[in-house]
PDB file of C-alpha atoms in Angstrom:
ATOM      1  CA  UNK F 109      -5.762   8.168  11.311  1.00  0.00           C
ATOM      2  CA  UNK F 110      -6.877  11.881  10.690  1.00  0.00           C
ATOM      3  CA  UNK F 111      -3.175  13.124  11.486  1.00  0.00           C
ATOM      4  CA  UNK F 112      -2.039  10.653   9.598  1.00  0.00           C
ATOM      5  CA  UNK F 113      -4.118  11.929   6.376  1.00  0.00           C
ATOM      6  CA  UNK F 114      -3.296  15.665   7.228  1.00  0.00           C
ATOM      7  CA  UNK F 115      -0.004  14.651   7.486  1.00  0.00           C
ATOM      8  CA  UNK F 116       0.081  13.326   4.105  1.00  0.00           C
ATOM      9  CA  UNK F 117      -1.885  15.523   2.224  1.00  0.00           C
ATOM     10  CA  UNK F 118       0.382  18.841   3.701  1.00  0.00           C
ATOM     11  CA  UNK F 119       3.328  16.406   2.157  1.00  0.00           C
ATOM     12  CA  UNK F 120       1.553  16.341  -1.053  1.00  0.00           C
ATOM     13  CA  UNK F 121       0.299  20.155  -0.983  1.00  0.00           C
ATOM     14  CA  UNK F 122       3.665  21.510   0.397  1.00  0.00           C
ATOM     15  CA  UNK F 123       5.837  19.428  -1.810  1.00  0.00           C
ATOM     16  CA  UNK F 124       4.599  20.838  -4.868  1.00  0.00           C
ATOM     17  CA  UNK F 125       6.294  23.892  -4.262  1.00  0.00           C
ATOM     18  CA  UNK F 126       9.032  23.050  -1.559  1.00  0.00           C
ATOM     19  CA  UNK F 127      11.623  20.572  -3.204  1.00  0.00           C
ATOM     20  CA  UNK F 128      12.752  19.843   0.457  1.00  0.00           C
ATOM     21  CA  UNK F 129       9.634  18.878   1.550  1.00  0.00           C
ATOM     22  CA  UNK F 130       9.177  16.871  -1.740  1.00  0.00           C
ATOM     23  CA  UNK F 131      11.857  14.942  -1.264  1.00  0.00           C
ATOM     24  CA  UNK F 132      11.410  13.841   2.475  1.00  0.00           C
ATOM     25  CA  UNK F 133       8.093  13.057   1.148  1.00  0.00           C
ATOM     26  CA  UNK F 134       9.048  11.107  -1.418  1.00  0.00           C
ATOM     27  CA  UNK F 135      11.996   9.163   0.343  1.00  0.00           C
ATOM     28  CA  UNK F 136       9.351   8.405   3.656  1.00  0.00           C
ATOM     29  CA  UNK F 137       7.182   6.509   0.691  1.00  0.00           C
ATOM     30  CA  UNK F 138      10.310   4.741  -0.611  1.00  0.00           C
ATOM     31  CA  UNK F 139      11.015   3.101   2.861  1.00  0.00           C
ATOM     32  CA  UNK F 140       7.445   2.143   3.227  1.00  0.00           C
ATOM     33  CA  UNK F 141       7.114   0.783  -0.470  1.00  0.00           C
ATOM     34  CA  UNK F 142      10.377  -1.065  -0.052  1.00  0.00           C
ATOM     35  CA  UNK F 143       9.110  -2.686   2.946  1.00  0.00           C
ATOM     36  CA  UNK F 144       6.509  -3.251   1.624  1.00  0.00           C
ATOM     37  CA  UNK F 145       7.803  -5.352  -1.427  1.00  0.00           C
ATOM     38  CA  UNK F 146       9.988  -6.821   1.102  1.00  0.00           C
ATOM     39  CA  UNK F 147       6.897  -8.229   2.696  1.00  0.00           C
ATOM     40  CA  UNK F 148       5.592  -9.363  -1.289  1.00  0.00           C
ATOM     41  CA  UNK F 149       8.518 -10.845  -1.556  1.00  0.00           C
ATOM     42  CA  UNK F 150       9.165 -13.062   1.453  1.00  0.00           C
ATOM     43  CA  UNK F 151       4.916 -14.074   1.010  1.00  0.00           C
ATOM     44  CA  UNK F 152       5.940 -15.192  -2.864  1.00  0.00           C
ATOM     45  CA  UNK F 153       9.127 -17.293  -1.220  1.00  0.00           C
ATOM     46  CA  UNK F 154       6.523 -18.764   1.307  1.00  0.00           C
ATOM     47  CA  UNK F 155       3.685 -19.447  -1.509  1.00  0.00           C
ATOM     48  CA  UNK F 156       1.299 -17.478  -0.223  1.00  0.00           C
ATOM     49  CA  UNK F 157       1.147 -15.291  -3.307  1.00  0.00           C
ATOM     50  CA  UNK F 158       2.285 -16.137  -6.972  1.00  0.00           C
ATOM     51  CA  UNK F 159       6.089 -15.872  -7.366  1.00  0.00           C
ATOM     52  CA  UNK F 160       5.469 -14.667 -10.539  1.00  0.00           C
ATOM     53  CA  UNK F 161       3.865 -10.561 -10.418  1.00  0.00           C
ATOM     54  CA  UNK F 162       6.494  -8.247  -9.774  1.00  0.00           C
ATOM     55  CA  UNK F 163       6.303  -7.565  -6.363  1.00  0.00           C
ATOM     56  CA  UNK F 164       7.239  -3.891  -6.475  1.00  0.00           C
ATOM     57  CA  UNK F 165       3.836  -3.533  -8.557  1.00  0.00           C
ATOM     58  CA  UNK F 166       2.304  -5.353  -5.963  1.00  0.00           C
ATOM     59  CA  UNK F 167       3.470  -3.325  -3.075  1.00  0.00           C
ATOM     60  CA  UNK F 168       2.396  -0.624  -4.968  1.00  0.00           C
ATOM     61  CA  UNK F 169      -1.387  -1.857  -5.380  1.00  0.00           C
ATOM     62  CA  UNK F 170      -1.410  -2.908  -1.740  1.00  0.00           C
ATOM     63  CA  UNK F 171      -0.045   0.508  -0.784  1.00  0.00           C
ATOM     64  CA  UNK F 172      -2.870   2.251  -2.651  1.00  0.00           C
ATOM     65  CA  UNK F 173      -5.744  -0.109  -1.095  1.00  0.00           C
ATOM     66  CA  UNK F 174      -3.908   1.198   2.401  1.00  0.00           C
ATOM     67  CA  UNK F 175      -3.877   5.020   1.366  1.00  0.00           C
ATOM     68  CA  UNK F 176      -7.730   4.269  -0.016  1.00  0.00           C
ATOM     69  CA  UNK F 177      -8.521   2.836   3.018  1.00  0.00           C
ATOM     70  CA  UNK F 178      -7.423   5.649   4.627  1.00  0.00           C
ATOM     71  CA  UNK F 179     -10.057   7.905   2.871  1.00  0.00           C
ATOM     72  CA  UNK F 180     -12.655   5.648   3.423  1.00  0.00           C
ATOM     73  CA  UNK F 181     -12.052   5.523   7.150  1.00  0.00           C
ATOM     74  CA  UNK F 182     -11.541   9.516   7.312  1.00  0.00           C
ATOM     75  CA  UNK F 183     -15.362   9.271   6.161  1.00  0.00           C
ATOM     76  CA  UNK F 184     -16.396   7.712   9.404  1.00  0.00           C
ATOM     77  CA  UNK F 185     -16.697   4.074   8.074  1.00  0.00           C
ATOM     78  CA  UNK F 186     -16.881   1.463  10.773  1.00  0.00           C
ATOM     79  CA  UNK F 187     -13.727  -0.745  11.731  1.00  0.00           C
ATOM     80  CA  UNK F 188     -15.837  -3.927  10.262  1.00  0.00           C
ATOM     81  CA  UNK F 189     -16.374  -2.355   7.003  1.00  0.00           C
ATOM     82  CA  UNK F 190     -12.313  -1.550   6.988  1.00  0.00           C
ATOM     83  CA  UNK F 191     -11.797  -4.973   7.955  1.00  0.00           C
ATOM     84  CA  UNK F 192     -14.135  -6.421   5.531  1.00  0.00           C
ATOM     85  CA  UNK F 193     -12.250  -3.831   2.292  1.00  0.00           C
ATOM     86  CA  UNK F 194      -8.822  -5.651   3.635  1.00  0.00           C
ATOM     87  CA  UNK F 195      -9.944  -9.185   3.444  1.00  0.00           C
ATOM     88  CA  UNK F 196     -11.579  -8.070  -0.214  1.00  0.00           C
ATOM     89  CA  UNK F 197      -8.346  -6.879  -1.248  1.00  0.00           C
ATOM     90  CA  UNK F 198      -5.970  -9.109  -0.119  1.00  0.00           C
ATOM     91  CA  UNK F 199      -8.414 -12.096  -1.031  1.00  0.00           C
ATOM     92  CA  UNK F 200      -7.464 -10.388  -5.068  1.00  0.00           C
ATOM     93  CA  UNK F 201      -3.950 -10.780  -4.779  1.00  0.00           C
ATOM     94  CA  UNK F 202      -2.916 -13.641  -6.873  1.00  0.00           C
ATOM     95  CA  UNK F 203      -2.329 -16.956  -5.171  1.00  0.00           C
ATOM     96  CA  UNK F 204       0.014 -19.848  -6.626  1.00  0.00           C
ATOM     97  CA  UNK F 205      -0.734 -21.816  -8.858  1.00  0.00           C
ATOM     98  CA  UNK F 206      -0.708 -25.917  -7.419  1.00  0.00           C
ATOM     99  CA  UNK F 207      -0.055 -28.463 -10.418  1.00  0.00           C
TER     100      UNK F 207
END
């Protein structure tokens, strides 16, 4: 996980100043946000989560829980407490509504 946080924050750093970097930066995060909405998607088709939300804004608040996550468990927080922040967040997303 700590690579995985350098790794992005040099991204982040370097990419300010290095349009190269920038952009392999920024298309890495388009393949893992599409995916990502993919995921939304196919979850809204099974009613596990409202159809309605756009689920590109939803990929995008489930991305930044992840990257949050990340921070949190850079800080030496134990697996449960991860665990227990993932079941928070996903519990939030919003479910279907049954008539």
């Amino acid at each position: 996980m700590a690579a995985a946080c350098f790794a992005a924050k040099m991204a982040l750093e370097i990419g300010a100043s290095d349009p190269e970097v920038k952009r392999l930066a920024n298309g890495s995060f388009s393949v893992v946000a599409t995916a990502v909405a993919e995921s939304v998607r196919a979850a809204q088709r099974n009613g596990d989560i409202d159809p309605d939300p756009d689920p590109d804004d939803l990929a995008y608040l489930v991305l930044t829980i992840i990257r949050g996550s990340d921070v949190v468990g850079a800080y030496g927080y134990s697996p449960a407490r991860l665990t227990s922040i993932a079941e928070s967040a996903f519990a939030l997303l919003p479910r279907p509504r049954h008539h």
